[in-house]
PDB file of C-alpha atoms and ligand atoms in Angstrom:
ATOM      1  CA  MET A 203     218.800  92.796 -28.502  1.00 64.00           C
ATOM      2  CA  LYS A 204     222.130  93.222 -26.743  1.00 78.00           C
ATOM      3  CA  LYS A 205     222.410  95.559 -23.762  1.00 90.00           C
ATOM      4  CA  LEU A 206     224.679  98.535 -24.474  1.00 97.00           C
ATOM      5  CA  LEU A 207     226.958 100.119 -21.911  1.00 98.00           C
ATOM      6  CA  ILE A 208     227.676 103.805 -22.479  1.00 98.00           C
ATOM      7  CA  VAL A 209     230.472 104.952 -20.184  1.00 98.00           C
ATOM      8  CA  ALA A 210     231.624 108.547 -19.664  1.00 98.00           C
ATOM      9  CA  ASN A 211     235.196 109.076 -18.501  1.00 98.00           C
ATOM     10  CA  LEU A 212     235.416 112.675 -17.293  1.00 98.00           C
ATOM     11  CA  LYS A 213     239.165 112.255 -16.696  1.00 98.00           C
ATOM     12  CA  CYS A 214     240.826 115.084 -14.710  1.00 98.00           C
ATOM     13  CA  TYR A 215     238.199 117.690 -15.586  1.00 98.00           C
ATOM     14  CA  LYS A 216     235.478 119.655 -13.742  1.00 98.00           C
ATOM     15  CA  THR A 217     235.370 121.650 -10.549  1.00 98.00           C
ATOM     16  CA  GLU A 218     232.322 121.370  -8.287  1.00 98.00           C
ATOM     17  CA  ILE A 219     230.624 124.356  -9.942  1.00 98.00           C
ATOM     18  CA  GLU A 220     231.298 123.006 -13.424  1.00 98.00           C
ATOM     19  CA  ALA A 221     230.063 119.579 -12.380  1.00 98.00           C
ATOM     20  CA  LYS A 222     226.785 121.014 -11.064  1.00 98.00           C
ATOM     21  CA  GLU A 223     226.178 122.686 -14.404  1.00 98.00           C
ATOM     22  CA  TRP A 224     227.035 119.445 -16.243  1.00 98.00           C
ATOM     23  CA  LEU A 225     224.579 117.498 -14.073  1.00 98.00           C
ATOM     24  CA  GLU A 226     221.754 120.006 -14.598  1.00 98.00           C
ATOM     25  CA  ASN A 227     222.336 119.899 -18.348  1.00 98.00           C
ATOM     26  CA  LEU A 228     222.439 116.117 -18.259  1.00 98.00           C
ATOM     27  CA  LYS A 229     219.110 115.997 -16.451  1.00 97.00           C
ATOM     28  CA  THR A 230     217.466 118.364 -18.919  1.00 97.00           C
ATOM     29  CA  GLU A 231     218.796 116.492 -21.937  1.00 96.00           C
ATOM     30  CA  LEU A 232     217.809 113.113 -20.499  1.00 94.00           C
ATOM     31  CA  GLU A 233     214.157 114.092 -20.153  1.00 91.00           C
ATOM     32  CA  THR A 234     213.386 112.500 -23.510  1.00 84.00           C
ATOM     33  CA  VAL A 235     215.536 109.400 -23.015  1.00 87.00           C
ATOM     34  CA  ASP A 236     214.331 106.082 -21.625  1.00 82.00           C
ATOM     35  CA  LEU A 237     217.080 104.664 -19.421  1.00 81.00           C
ATOM     36  CA  THR A 238     215.129 101.647 -18.272  1.00 77.00           C
ATOM     37  CA  GLY A 239     215.648  99.785 -21.524  1.00 78.00           C
ATOM     38  CA  GLU A 240     218.614  98.326 -23.306  1.00 90.00           C
ATOM     39  CA  LYS A 241     221.102 101.054 -22.517  1.00 95.00           C
ATOM     40  CA  GLU A 242     223.052 101.315 -19.281  1.00 96.00           C
ATOM     41  CA  VAL A 243     224.783 104.624 -18.598  1.00 97.00           C
ATOM     42  CA  ILE A 244     227.826 104.780 -16.331  1.00 98.00           C
ATOM     43  CA  VAL A 245     229.611 108.015 -15.425  1.00 98.00           C
ATOM     44  CA  CYS A 246     233.161 108.051 -14.054  1.00 99.00           C
ATOM     45  CA  PRO A 247     233.887 111.453 -12.480  1.00 98.00           C
ATOM     46  CA  PRO A 248     236.996 112.387 -10.488  1.00 98.00           C
ATOM     47  CA  PHE A 249     236.972 111.149  -6.865  1.00 98.00           C
ATOM     48  CA  THR A 250     236.219 114.650  -5.557  1.00 98.00           C
ATOM     49  CA  LEU A 251     232.857 114.669  -7.356  1.00 98.00           C
ATOM     50  CA  LEU A 252     231.595 111.155  -6.634  1.00 98.00           C
ATOM     51  CA  SER A 253     229.523 112.191  -3.640  1.00 98.00           C
ATOM     52  CA  LEU A 254     227.915 115.080  -5.523  1.00 98.00           C
ATOM     53  CA  PHE A 255     227.060 112.846  -8.490  1.00 98.00           C
ATOM     54  CA  LYS A 256     225.675 110.086  -6.299  1.00 98.00           C
ATOM     55  CA  THR A 257     223.393 112.458  -4.415  1.00 98.00           C
ATOM     56  CA  PHE A 258     222.230 114.118  -7.637  1.00 98.00           C
ATOM     57  CA  PHE A 259     221.376 110.813  -9.345  1.00 98.00           C
ATOM     58  CA  VAL A 260     219.460 109.554  -6.291  1.00 98.00           C
ATOM     59  CA  GLU A 261     217.574 112.815  -5.682  1.00 98.00           C
ATOM     60  CA  ASN A 262     216.615 113.149  -9.334  1.00 96.00           C
ATOM     61  CA  ASN A 263     215.796 109.503  -9.752  1.00 95.00           C
ATOM     62  CA  LEU A 264     218.220 109.107 -12.640  1.00 95.00           C
ATOM     63  CA  ASN A 265     219.038 105.534 -13.545  1.00 95.00           C
ATOM     64  CA  ILE A 266     222.764 106.141 -14.005  1.00 97.00           C
ATOM     65  CA  LYS A 267     225.550 104.156 -12.388  1.00 98.00           C
ATOM     66  CA  LEU A 268     228.826 105.529 -11.098  1.00 98.00           C
ATOM     67  CA  GLY A 269     232.364 104.372 -11.690  1.00 98.00           C
ATOM     68  CA  GLY A 270     235.736 105.398 -10.325  1.00 98.00           C
ATOM     69  CA  GLN A 271     238.554 106.271 -12.710  1.00 98.00           C
ATOM     70  CA  ASN A 272     241.141 104.578 -10.553  1.00 98.00           C
ATOM     71  CA  VAL A 273     241.515 102.605  -7.354  1.00 98.00           C
ATOM     72  CA  SER A 274     244.404 101.813  -5.062  1.00 98.00           C
ATOM     73  CA  GLN A 275     246.369  98.597  -5.491  1.00 98.00           C
ATOM     74  CA  PHE A 276     246.344  98.414  -1.685  1.00 98.00           C
ATOM     75  CA  GLY A 277     243.611  97.963   0.915  1.00 98.00           C
ATOM     76  CA  GLU A 278     243.174 100.291   3.875  1.00 97.00           C
ATOM     77  CA  GLY A 279     246.332 101.373   5.627  1.00 98.00           C
ATOM     78  CA  ALA A 280     249.098 103.929   5.665  1.00 98.00           C
ATOM     79  CA  PHE A 281     248.990 104.748   1.950  1.00 98.00           C
ATOM     80  CA  THR A 282     248.840 108.532   1.784  1.00 98.00           C
ATOM     81  CA  GLY A 283     246.874 109.846  -1.155  1.00 97.00           C
ATOM     82  CA  GLU A 284     245.228 106.556  -2.083  1.00 98.00           C
ATOM     83  CA  VAL A 285     241.529 105.628  -2.280  1.00 98.00           C
ATOM     84  CA  ASN A 286     240.890 101.930  -1.703  1.00 98.00           C
ATOM     85  CA  ALA A 287     238.262  99.680  -3.258  1.00 98.00           C
ATOM     86  CA  LYS A 288     236.116  99.477  -0.117  1.00 98.00           C
ATOM     87  CA  GLN A 289     235.999 103.290   0.064  1.00 98.00           C
ATOM     88  CA  LEU A 290     235.182 103.580  -3.623  1.00 98.00           C
ATOM     89  CA  LYS A 291     232.380 101.027  -3.321  1.00 98.00           C
ATOM     90  CA  GLU A 292     230.517 103.446  -1.023  1.00 98.00           C
ATOM     91  CA  PHE A 293     229.893 105.574  -4.120  1.00 98.00           C
ATOM     92  CA  ALA A 294     230.450 103.467  -7.212  1.00 98.00           C
ATOM     93  CA  ASP A 295     229.669 100.088  -8.722  1.00 98.00           C
ATOM     94  CA  PHE A 296     232.318 100.191 -11.446  1.00 98.00           C
ATOM     95  CA  VAL A 297     235.962 101.195 -11.784  1.00 98.00           C
ATOM     96  CA  LEU A 298     238.204 101.878 -14.755  1.00 98.00           C
ATOM     97  CA  ILE A 299     241.408  99.870 -14.532  1.00 98.00           C
ATOM     98  CA  GLY A 300     244.337  99.824 -16.949  1.00 97.00           C
ATOM     99  CA  HIS A 301     243.591 102.998 -18.884  1.00 98.00           C
ATOM    100  CA  SER A 302     246.567 103.775 -21.133  1.00 97.00           C
ATOM    101  CA  GLU A 303     246.943 107.189 -19.480  1.00 97.00           C
ATOM    102  CA  ARG A 304     247.569 105.432 -16.173  1.00 98.00           C
ATOM    103  CA  ARG A 305     249.829 102.795 -17.670  1.00 97.00           C
ATOM    104  CA  THR A 306     251.936 105.509 -19.323  1.00 96.00           C
ATOM    105  CA  ASN A 307     251.876 108.449 -16.881  1.00 97.00           C
ATOM    106  CA  PHE A 308     251.743 106.496 -13.630  1.00 97.00           C
ATOM    107  CA  ASN A 309     253.774 103.433 -14.606  1.00 97.00           C
ATOM    108  CA  GLU A 310     250.998 100.970 -13.832  1.00 97.00           C
ATOM    109  CA  THR A 311     252.339  97.506 -14.621  1.00 96.00           C
ATOM    110  CA  ASN A 312     250.414  94.296 -15.261  1.00 96.00           C
ATOM    111  CA  GLU A 313     251.181  93.265 -11.707  1.00 97.00           C
ATOM    112  CA  ILE A 314     249.715  96.471 -10.248  1.00 98.00           C
ATOM    113  CA  LEU A 315     246.655  96.169 -12.485  1.00 98.00           C
ATOM    114  CA  LEU A 316     246.170  92.608 -11.319  1.00 98.00           C
ATOM    115  CA  GLN A 317     246.167  93.732  -7.670  1.00 98.00           C
ATOM    116  CA  LYS A 318     243.718  96.542  -8.435  1.00 98.00           C
ATOM    117  CA  THR A 319     241.422  94.148 -10.260  1.00 98.00           C
ATOM    118  CA  LYS A 320     241.491  91.590  -7.479  1.00 98.00           C
ATOM    119  CA  LEU A 321     240.766  94.125  -4.736  1.00 98.00           C
ATOM    120  CA  SER A 322     237.968  95.657  -6.801  1.00 98.00           C
ATOM    121  CA  ILE A 323     236.255  92.322  -7.376  1.00 98.00           C
ATOM    122  CA  ASP A 324     236.706  91.384  -3.704  1.00 98.00           C
ATOM    123  CA  ASN A 325     234.854  94.606  -2.832  1.00 98.00           C
ATOM    124  CA  SER A 326     232.044  94.080  -5.363  1.00 98.00           C
ATOM    125  CA  LEU A 327     233.253  96.715  -7.796  1.00 98.00           C
ATOM    126  CA  THR A 328     233.040  95.695 -11.449  1.00 98.00           C
ATOM    127  CA  PRO A 329     236.270  96.551 -13.291  1.00 98.00           C
ATOM    128  CA  ILE A 330     236.049  98.055 -16.749  1.00 98.00           C
ATOM    129  CA  PHE A 331     239.429  96.795 -17.820  1.00 98.00           C
ATOM    130  CA  CYS A 332     241.040  98.863 -20.572  1.00 98.00           C
ATOM    131  CA  ILE A 333     243.298  97.212 -23.079  1.00 96.00           C
ATOM    132  CA  GLN A 334     245.250  98.639 -25.938  1.00 94.00           C
ATOM    133  CA  ASP A 335     245.202  95.669 -28.300  1.00 88.00           C
ATOM    134  CA  SER A 336     244.034  92.081 -28.388  1.00 85.00           C
ATOM    135  CA  THR A 337     247.286  90.785 -26.865  1.00 88.00           C
ATOM    136  CA  THR A 338     247.111  92.862 -23.655  1.00 90.00           C
ATOM    137  CA  ASN A 339     247.191  90.840 -20.449  1.00 93.00           C
ATOM    138  CA  ILE A 340     243.699  90.384 -18.924  1.00 95.00           C
ATOM    139  CA  PRO A 341     243.337  89.460 -15.232  1.00 96.00           C
ATOM    140  CA  GLU A 342     241.027  86.696 -14.015  1.00 94.00           C
ATOM    141  CA  GLY A 343     237.463  87.670 -13.226  1.00 96.00           C
ATOM    142  CA  VAL A 344     237.191  90.600 -15.634  1.00 97.00           C
ATOM    143  CA  THR A 345     233.826  90.717 -17.394  1.00 97.00           C
ATOM    144  CA  ILE A 346     233.939  94.134 -19.083  1.00 98.00           C
ATOM    145  CA  LEU A 347     236.797  95.049 -21.402  1.00 98.00           C
ATOM    146  CA  ALA A 348     237.325  98.353 -23.165  1.00 98.00           C
ATOM    147  CA  TYR A 349     239.416  98.167 -26.312  1.00 98.00           C
ATOM    148  CA  GLU A 350     241.097 101.566 -26.592  1.00 98.00           C
ATOM    149  CA  PRO A 351     243.893 101.822 -29.171  1.00 97.00           C
ATOM    150  CA  VAL A 352     246.312 104.519 -28.048  1.00 97.00           C
ATOM    151  CA  PHE A 353     246.319 106.334 -31.401  1.00 97.00           C
ATOM    152  CA  ALA A 354     242.558 106.878 -31.128  1.00 98.00           C
ATOM    153  CA  ILE A 355     242.445 108.378 -27.631  1.00 98.00           C
ATOM    154  CA  GLY A 356     241.769 112.098 -27.679  1.00 96.00           C
ATOM    155  CA  SER A 357     242.979 112.341 -31.274  1.00 97.00           C
ATOM    156  CA  GLY A 358     239.756 112.717 -33.229  1.00 96.00           C
ATOM    157  CA  ASN A 359     241.000 109.718 -35.187  1.00 97.00           C
ATOM    158  CA  PRO A 360     238.946 106.683 -34.116  1.00 98.00           C
ATOM    159  CA  ASP A 361     239.701 103.109 -35.101  1.00 98.00           C
ATOM    160  CA  THR A 362     237.506 101.770 -37.885  1.00 98.00           C
ATOM    161  CA  PRO A 363     234.336 100.047 -36.659  1.00 98.00           C
ATOM    162  CA  GLU A 364     235.393  96.974 -38.664  1.00 98.00           C
ATOM    163  CA  ASN A 365     238.711  96.711 -36.871  1.00 98.00           C
ATOM    164  CA  ALA A 366     237.105  97.389 -33.489  1.00 98.00           C
ATOM    165  CA  ASN A 367     234.676  94.570 -34.222  1.00 98.00           C
ATOM    166  CA  ASP A 368     237.509  92.210 -35.224  1.00 97.00           C
ATOM    167  CA  VAL A 369     239.460  92.991 -32.057  1.00 97.00           C
ATOM    168  CA  ALA A 370     236.291  92.527 -29.998  1.00 97.00           C
ATOM    169  CA  LYS A 371     235.818  89.128 -31.644  1.00 97.00           C
ATOM    170  CA  GLU A 372     239.378  88.083 -30.735  1.00 96.00           C
ATOM    171  CA  LEU A 373     238.794  89.264 -27.195  1.00 96.00           C
ATOM    172  CA  LEU A 374     235.583  87.279 -26.960  1.00 96.00           C
ATOM    173  CA  GLU A 375     237.561  84.204 -27.972  1.00 94.00           C
ATOM    174  CA  ARG A 376     239.808  84.860 -24.974  1.00 92.00           C
ATOM    175  CA  LYS A 377     236.988  85.855 -22.603  1.00 94.00           C
ATOM    176  CA  THR A 378     233.749  84.146 -23.509  1.00 92.00           C
ATOM    177  CA  GLY A 379     230.684  86.092 -22.432  1.00 94.00           C
ATOM    178  CA  ALA A 380     232.535  89.338 -21.676  1.00 96.00           C
ATOM    179  CA  ASN A 381     231.182  92.715 -22.723  1.00 97.00           C
ATOM    180  CA  ILE A 382     233.588  94.439 -25.092  1.00 98.00           C
ATOM    181  CA  LEU A 383     233.450  98.230 -25.312  1.00 98.00           C
ATOM    182  CA  TYR A 384     235.199 100.407 -27.841  1.00 98.00           C
ATOM    183  CA  GLY A 385     236.869 103.679 -26.792  1.00 98.00           C
ATOM    184  CA  GLY A 386     238.852 106.351 -28.614  1.00 98.00           C
ATOM    185  CA  SER A 387     237.406 109.499 -30.209  1.00 98.00           C
ATOM    186  CA  VAL A 388     233.801 108.318 -29.922  1.00 98.00           C
ATOM    187  CA  SER A 389     231.276 111.054 -30.744  1.00 98.00           C
ATOM    188  CA  SER A 390     227.551 111.345 -31.397  1.00 98.00           C
ATOM    189  CA  GLN A 391     228.401 111.196 -35.096  1.00 98.00           C
ATOM    190  CA  ASN A 392     230.270 107.885 -35.056  1.00 98.00           C
ATOM    191  CA  VAL A 393     228.910 106.032 -32.003  1.00 98.00           C
ATOM    192  CA  ASN A 394     226.371 103.974 -33.893  1.00 98.00           C
ATOM    193  CA  SER A 395     228.971 102.717 -36.369  1.00 98.00           C
ATOM    194  CA  PHE A 396     230.601 100.990 -33.381  1.00 98.00           C
ATOM    195  CA  THR A 397     227.583  99.916 -31.331  1.00 98.00           C
ATOM    196  CA  SER A 398     225.883  98.424 -34.377  1.00 97.00           C
ATOM    197  CA  LYS A 399     228.722  95.900 -34.721  1.00 98.00           C
ATOM    198  CA  ASP A 400     227.944  92.381 -33.480  1.00 97.00           C
ATOM    199  CA  ASN A 401     230.823  92.038 -31.039  1.00 97.00           C
ATOM    200  CA  VAL A 402     230.827  95.567 -29.611  1.00 98.00           C
ATOM    201  CA  SER A 403     228.544  96.035 -26.625  1.00 97.00           C
ATOM    202  CA  GLY A 404     229.164  99.652 -25.793  1.00 98.00           C
ATOM    203  CA  VAL A 405     231.522 102.597 -25.762  1.00 98.00           C
ATOM    204  CA  LEU A 406     233.894 104.394 -23.405  1.00 98.00           C
ATOM    205  CA  VAL A 407     233.734 108.119 -24.089  1.00 98.00           C
ATOM    206  CA  GLY A 408     236.327 110.654 -22.969  1.00 98.00           C
ATOM    207  CA  GLY A 409     236.443 114.112 -24.517  1.00 98.00           C
ATOM    208  CA  ALA A 410     232.941 114.012 -25.990  1.00 98.00           C
ATOM    209  CA  SER A 411     231.442 113.374 -22.545  1.00 98.00           C
ATOM    210  CA  LEU A 412     232.641 116.705 -21.168  1.00 98.00           C
ATOM    211  CA  GLU A 413     229.614 118.432 -22.721  1.00 98.00           C
ATOM    212  CA  ALA A 414     226.488 116.875 -21.210  1.00 98.00           C
ATOM    213  CA  LYS A 415     224.435 117.596 -24.334  1.00 98.00           C
ATOM    214  CA  GLU A 416     226.890 115.762 -26.594  1.00 98.00           C
ATOM    215  CA  PHE A 417     227.112 112.874 -24.137  1.00 98.00           C
ATOM    216  CA  VAL A 418     223.334 112.453 -24.068  1.00 97.00           C
ATOM    217  CA  GLN A 419     223.305 112.593 -27.861  1.00 97.00           C
ATOM    218  CA  ILE A 420     225.806 109.722 -27.819  1.00 98.00           C
ATOM    219  CA  VAL A 421     223.466 107.795 -25.513  1.00 97.00           C
ATOM    220  CA  LYS A 422     220.567 108.501 -27.897  1.00 96.00           C
ATOM    221  CA  ASN A 423     222.471 107.554 -31.049  1.00 96.00           C
ATOM    222  CA  ALA A 424     224.152 104.415 -29.652  1.00 96.00           C
TER     223      ALA A 424
HETATM  224  P1  PGA B 520     238.472 110.075 -25.961  1.00 53.00           P
HETATM  225  O1  PGA B 520     238.999 109.259 -24.704  1.00 53.00           O
HETATM  226  O2  PGA B 520     237.025 109.739 -26.141  1.00 53.00           O
HETATM  227  O3  PGA B 520     238.705 111.508 -25.596  1.00 53.00           O
HETATM  228  O4  PGA B 520     239.287 109.645 -27.142  1.00 53.00           O
HETATM  229  C1  PGA B 520     238.589 107.946 -24.451  1.00 53.00           C
HETATM  230  C2  PGA B 520     239.242 107.453 -23.200  1.00 53.00           C
HETATM  231  O5  PGA B 520     240.394 107.841 -22.937  1.00 53.00           O
HETATM  232  O6  PGA B 520     238.636 106.694 -22.423  1.00 53.00           O
END
């Protein structure tokens, strides 16, 4: 059986108090879920909450990995406001790169994404590289891709599982052995229609991850 990756992207949501409540709810809901098996859960909170999440997962013995939502295209230096890959690696094992919200709102070009990917890999962070269609540029060394069509993000209008599977197949032809995730309006209701497809090895969940109960239901149903 294939291993499934279930990734939560909390985007620019949650204060510390809200995050503590989310974590407590997550813990309660996870009591009946076996995370040692074929499902790997990765949570990508905002930078400000990484330390809190890391401590909580360790103290509560929760087998959940952490990811950053972004990383600097530069290493350490005089880059005010940036968080570099070495700093992120102190908390996380994964990092989202190339999300369409960053490409659009922060003008991240292929060249910038290439630098971010390279620095991440050099610092032992695994990029979860987001692409919008099967023609998107993919940097060397990427092993996890998330196919996220722009129309499906935050719209409640997911791609069809058949199309997601076809795109994943095309991507696998370009990147043999990669894990291809689907993202865009994934919910507990539709997750299995994606994860049951041959070429899809997980999901990237935005809005539906903001409620811990719904996110755990997605993990259960995947
Ligand atoms: P969504 O977001 O699940 O809210 O559509 C997915 C994403 O942007 O990663």
